[in-house]
Amino acid sequence: DFDLLPKYLDQLAVSIPWVLGLTLASYHLSGVYGGIWEHYGIRDVFRFGKASGMATLFCIALAVVLYRYESYPRSIFPLFGILLFLSTLGVRVSFQVFDMLLANHPRGRVVICGVGPSALAAYSHLTATHGRGVVAAFLSPNGSSHQRLYGLPVKKFSELASLEGQFQFDRFVAIPGELESEDVAALKA
């Protein structure tokens, strides 16, 4: 019937500030706010569980100290922890779901111009966002001797013309600092 007795409404009004404060503190201590909300992994799920459990334990401890655990139903705390965990996970998942449904990402293949750490970071971002097949190859601006990176071919910049015949790709991702100005001009042409 979802009717609350007046004494429970009063308790709710009194407890909301400290429950929110303890929850925010436990999320901060657990590092939940340290990641990118668009991406999540199994480590994040464990971090959400840790933060939710910590918030629940903090709330139980404070309820015992302030109210001697007499004025709150015992079932409220496990329900709070479970709902907190599921709602945090749901919010995090919703970022990816909305990105997939609403965003208009180009699905063409990409050649990454560079082989340094920034190029590898670009590869990681592109494959996490668009899937493994989005990157066609790497282009080494200084004729690096890498033969393959992540199982993909690394071609020299001088082999750019042959690259167009070998791989289907729609665009280049140029890594700042790895291309000379004449190489950037050649890519624009």
mmCIF file of C-alpha atoms in Angstrom:
data_model
loop_
_atom_site.group_PDB
_atom_site.id
_atom_site.type_symbol
_atom_site.label_atom_id
_atom_site.label_comp_id
_atom_site.label_asym_id
_atom_site.label_seq_id
_atom_site.Cartn_x
_atom_site.Cartn_y
_atom_site.Cartn_z
ATOM 1 C CA ASP A 1 0.000 0.000 0.000
ATOM 2 C CA PHE A 2 3.135 2.237 0.135
ATOM 3 C CA ASP A 3 1.844 4.258 3.086
ATOM 4 C CA LEU A 4 4.485 5.401 5.571
ATOM 5 C CA LEU A 5 3.672 5.998 9.194
ATOM 6 C CA PRO A 6 4.404 9.547 10.379
ATOM 7 C CA LYS A 7 7.285 8.369 12.616
ATOM 8 C CA TYR A 8 9.013 6.824 9.557
ATOM 9 C CA LEU A 9 8.542 10.043 7.580
ATOM 10 C CA ASP A 10 10.230 11.970 10.388
ATOM 11 C CA GLN A 11 13.092 9.461 10.452
ATOM 12 C CA LEU A 12 13.454 9.746 6.700
ATOM 13 C CA ALA A 13 13.708 13.534 6.885
ATOM 14 C CA VAL A 14 16.347 13.319 9.623
ATOM 15 C CA SER A 15 18.412 10.520 8.065
ATOM 16 C CA ILE A 16 18.625 11.671 4.432
ATOM 17 C CA PRO A 17 21.459 14.204 5.002
ATOM 18 C CA TRP A 18 23.764 11.781 6.810
ATOM 19 C CA VAL A 19 22.942 8.869 4.480
ATOM 20 C CA LEU A 20 23.812 11.034 1.466
ATOM 21 C CA GLY A 21 26.976 12.301 3.134
ATOM 22 C CA LEU A 22 28.154 8.813 4.079
ATOM 23 C CA THR A 23 27.330 7.483 0.616
ATOM 24 C CA LEU A 24 29.255 10.251 -1.118
ATOM 25 C CA ALA A 25 32.208 9.737 1.221
ATOM 26 C CA SER A 26 32.274 5.975 0.605
ATOM 27 C CA TYR A 27 32.039 6.499 -3.171
ATOM 28 C CA HIS A 28 34.927 8.941 -2.996
ATOM 29 C CA LEU A 29 37.029 6.603 -0.832
ATOM 30 C CA SER A 30 36.325 3.674 -3.174
ATOM 31 C CA GLY A 31 37.356 5.635 -6.271
ATOM 32 C CA VAL A 32 34.010 5.453 -8.048
ATOM 33 C CA TYR A 33 34.337 9.049 -9.232
ATOM 34 C CA GLY A 34 37.838 8.479 -10.619
ATOM 35 C CA GLY A 35 36.851 6.740 -13.873
ATOM 36 C CA ILE A 36 35.229 7.755 -17.108
ATOM 37 C CA TRP A 37 31.493 7.219 -16.854
ATOM 38 C CA GLU A 38 31.138 6.343 -20.533
ATOM 39 C CA HIS A 39 33.285 3.213 -20.166
ATOM 40 C CA TYR A 40 33.168 0.583 -17.480
ATOM 41 C CA GLY A 41 34.562 -2.873 -16.915
ATOM 42 C CA ILE A 42 34.488 -5.682 -14.411
ATOM 43 C CA ARG A 43 36.818 -3.761 -12.073
ATOM 44 C CA ASP A 44 34.285 -0.951 -11.978
ATOM 45 C CA VAL A 45 31.521 -3.390 -11.023
ATOM 46 C CA PHE A 46 33.613 -4.576 -8.070
ATOM 47 C CA ARG A 47 34.352 -0.955 -7.170
ATOM 48 C CA PHE A 48 30.595 -0.204 -7.176
ATOM 49 C CA GLY A 49 29.991 -3.193 -4.906
ATOM 50 C CA LYS A 50 32.753 -2.070 -2.559
ATOM 51 C CA ALA A 51 31.390 1.483 -2.433
ATOM 52 C CA SER A 52 27.802 0.306 -1.879
ATOM 53 C CA GLY A 53 28.866 -2.116 0.849
ATOM 54 C CA MET A 54 30.974 0.552 2.533
ATOM 55 C CA ALA A 55 28.078 3.035 2.420
ATOM 56 C CA THR A 56 25.748 0.433 3.909
ATOM 57 C CA LEU A 57 28.182 -0.395 6.722
ATOM 58 C CA PHE A 58 28.751 3.305 7.461
ATOM 59 C CA CYS A 59 24.979 3.862 7.661
ATOM 60 C CA ILE A 60 24.511 0.861 9.956
ATOM 61 C CA ALA A 61 27.334 2.075 12.225
ATOM 62 C CA LEU A 62 25.904 5.581 12.459
ATOM 63 C CA ALA A 63 22.368 4.250 13.053
ATOM 64 C CA VAL A 64 23.692 2.105 15.900
ATOM 65 C CA VAL A 65 25.564 5.035 17.442
ATOM 66 C CA LEU A 66 22.756 7.588 17.065
ATOM 67 C CA TYR A 67 19.608 5.494 17.464
ATOM 68 C CA ARG A 68 20.869 2.228 19.006
ATOM 69 C CA TYR A 69 19.425 0.436 15.961
ATOM 70 C CA GLU A 70 15.950 0.533 17.535
ATOM 71 C CA SER A 71 14.039 2.914 15.340
ATOM 72 C CA TYR A 72 14.962 1.465 11.945
ATOM 73 C CA PRO A 73 13.676 -1.793 10.476
ATOM 74 C CA ARG A 74 16.614 -4.174 10.031
ATOM 75 C CA SER A 75 15.656 -4.939 6.430
ATOM 76 C CA ILE A 76 16.162 -1.344 5.316
ATOM 77 C CA PHE A 77 19.960 -1.511 5.293
ATOM 78 C CA PRO A 78 20.453 -4.555 3.025
ATOM 79 C CA LEU A 79 17.794 -3.177 0.690
ATOM 80 C CA PHE A 80 19.583 0.172 0.648
ATOM 81 C CA GLY A 81 22.896 -1.490 -0.263
ATOM 82 C CA ILE A 82 21.392 -3.605 -3.031
ATOM 83 C CA LEU A 83 19.408 -0.730 -4.539
ATOM 84 C CA LEU A 84 22.417 1.578 -4.317
ATOM 85 C CA PHE A 85 24.626 -0.949 -6.139
ATOM 86 C CA LEU A 86 22.043 -1.656 -8.852
ATOM 87 C CA SER A 87 21.235 2.008 -9.430
ATOM 88 C CA THR A 88 24.923 2.943 -9.709
ATOM 89 C CA LEU A 89 25.517 0.104 -12.151
ATOM 90 C CA GLY A 90 22.395 1.068 -14.100
ATOM 91 C CA VAL A 91 23.505 4.665 -14.448
ATOM 92 C CA ARG A 92 26.950 3.568 -15.660
ATOM 93 C CA VAL A 93 25.460 1.116 -18.179
ATOM 94 C CA SER A 94 23.020 3.748 -19.424
ATOM 95 C CA PHE A 95 25.892 5.911 -20.653
ATOM 96 C CA GLN A 96 26.971 3.171 -23.077
ATOM 97 C CA VAL A 97 23.410 2.265 -24.048
ATOM 98 C CA PHE A 98 22.524 5.870 -24.878
ATOM 99 C CA ASP A 99 25.798 6.265 -26.751
ATOM 100 C CA MET A 100 24.981 3.219 -28.883
ATOM 101 C CA LEU A 101 21.369 4.244 -29.499
ATOM 102 C CA LEU A 102 21.674 7.978 -29.989
ATOM 103 C CA ALA A 103 25.184 8.656 -31.239
ATOM 104 C CA ASN A 104 25.928 8.592 -34.915
ATOM 105 C CA HIS A 105 29.467 7.222 -34.974
ATOM 106 C CA PRO A 106 31.053 6.754 -38.344
ATOM 107 C CA ARG A 107 31.537 3.049 -38.953
ATOM 108 C CA GLY A 108 34.316 3.380 -41.533
ATOM 109 C CA ARG A 109 37.761 1.967 -41.000
ATOM 110 C CA VAL A 110 40.671 4.057 -39.790
ATOM 111 C CA VAL A 111 44.419 4.197 -40.374
ATOM 112 C CA ILE A 112 46.304 5.525 -37.351
ATOM 113 C CA CYS A 113 49.277 7.695 -38.288
ATOM 114 C CA GLY A 114 51.833 6.968 -35.588
ATOM 115 C CA VAL A 115 53.245 4.064 -33.576
ATOM 116 C CA GLY A 116 54.095 5.702 -30.247
ATOM 117 C CA PRO A 117 52.210 5.602 -26.946
ATOM 118 C CA SER A 118 49.641 8.150 -28.144
ATOM 119 C CA ALA A 119 48.866 6.035 -31.210
ATOM 120 C CA LEU A 120 48.397 2.976 -29.015
ATOM 121 C CA ALA A 121 46.080 4.985 -26.761
ATOM 122 C CA ALA A 122 44.090 6.054 -29.847
ATOM 123 C CA TYR A 123 43.881 2.395 -30.902
ATOM 124 C CA SER A 124 42.611 1.394 -27.444
ATOM 125 C CA HIS A 125 39.990 4.146 -27.479
ATOM 126 C CA LEU A 126 38.787 3.372 -31.012
ATOM 127 C CA THR A 127 38.499 -0.365 -30.418
ATOM 128 C CA ALA A 128 36.754 0.135 -27.069
ATOM 129 C CA THR A 129 34.275 2.535 -28.645
ATOM 130 C CA HIS A 130 33.712 1.020 -32.105
ATOM 131 C CA GLY A 131 34.989 -2.562 -31.942
ATOM 132 C CA ARG A 132 38.159 -4.312 -33.012
ATOM 133 C CA GLY A 133 37.590 -4.067 -36.777
ATOM 134 C CA VAL A 134 37.581 -0.278 -36.959
ATOM 135 C CA VAL A 135 41.378 0.134 -37.226
ATOM 136 C CA ALA A 136 42.793 -1.119 -40.543
ATOM 137 C CA ALA A 137 46.526 -0.399 -40.075
ATOM 138 C CA PHE A 138 49.157 1.836 -38.531
ATOM 139 C CA LEU A 139 51.207 4.279 -40.551
ATOM 140 C CA SER A 140 54.750 4.896 -39.328
ATOM 141 C CA PRO A 141 55.801 8.483 -40.089
ATOM 142 C CA ASN A 142 59.518 7.877 -39.618
ATOM 143 C CA GLY A 143 59.808 4.500 -41.319
ATOM 144 C CA SER A 144 59.787 2.545 -38.067
ATOM 145 C CA SER A 145 60.716 -1.115 -38.229
ATOM 146 C CA HIS A 146 57.585 -2.391 -36.478
ATOM 147 C CA GLN A 147 56.045 -5.135 -38.550
ATOM 148 C CA ARG A 148 52.778 -5.471 -36.648
ATOM 149 C CA LEU A 149 51.025 -3.779 -33.739
ATOM 150 C CA TYR A 150 48.046 -5.527 -32.147
ATOM 151 C CA GLY A 151 48.092 -7.916 -35.098
ATOM 152 C CA LEU A 152 47.706 -5.060 -37.597
ATOM 153 C CA PRO A 153 50.272 -4.126 -40.236
ATOM 154 C CA VAL A 154 52.533 -1.123 -39.779
ATOM 155 C CA LYS A 155 53.336 0.581 -43.071
ATOM 156 C CA LYS A 156 55.894 3.274 -43.761
ATOM 157 C CA PHE A 157 54.650 6.696 -44.735
ATOM 158 C CA SER A 158 56.315 6.242 -48.136
ATOM 159 C CA GLU A 159 53.998 3.256 -48.744
ATOM 160 C CA LEU A 160 50.847 5.372 -48.428
ATOM 161 C CA ALA A 161 49.847 4.924 -52.081
ATOM 162 C CA SER A 162 50.033 1.125 -51.857
ATOM 163 C CA LEU A 163 48.088 1.214 -48.584
ATOM 164 C CA GLU A 164 45.021 2.581 -50.339
ATOM 165 C CA GLY A 165 44.917 -0.453 -52.618
ATOM 166 C CA GLN A 166 45.520 -3.009 -49.855
ATOM 167 C CA PHE A 167 43.047 -1.866 -47.176
ATOM 168 C CA GLN A 168 39.605 -0.377 -47.137
ATOM 169 C CA PHE A 169 39.671 2.740 -44.956
ATOM 170 C CA ASP A 170 37.784 6.009 -44.828
ATOM 171 C CA ARG A 171 39.881 8.282 -42.661
ATOM 172 C CA PHE A 172 43.169 8.893 -40.928
ATOM 173 C CA VAL A 173 43.751 9.519 -37.248
ATOM 174 C CA ALA A 174 46.875 11.660 -37.024
ATOM 175 C CA ILE A 175 48.712 11.681 -33.709
ATOM 176 C CA PRO A 176 50.036 15.175 -32.862
ATOM 177 C CA GLY A 177 53.805 15.369 -32.662
ATOM 178 C CA GLU A 178 54.441 12.233 -34.720
ATOM 179 C CA LEU A 179 53.916 13.752 -38.162
ATOM 180 C CA GLU A 180 55.994 16.353 -39.937
ATOM 181 C CA SER A 181 54.187 19.320 -41.485
ATOM 182 C CA GLU A 182 54.793 18.053 -45.035
ATOM 183 C CA ASP A 183 53.304 14.673 -44.058
ATOM 184 C CA VAL A 184 50.174 16.400 -42.761
ATOM 185 C CA ALA A 185 49.921 18.333 -46.037
ATOM 186 C CA ALA A 186 50.276 15.068 -47.987
ATOM 187 C CA LEU A 187 47.466 13.489 -45.970
ATOM 188 C CA LYS A 188 45.162 16.428 -46.610
ATOM 189 C CA ALA A 189 45.702 16.152 -50.362
#
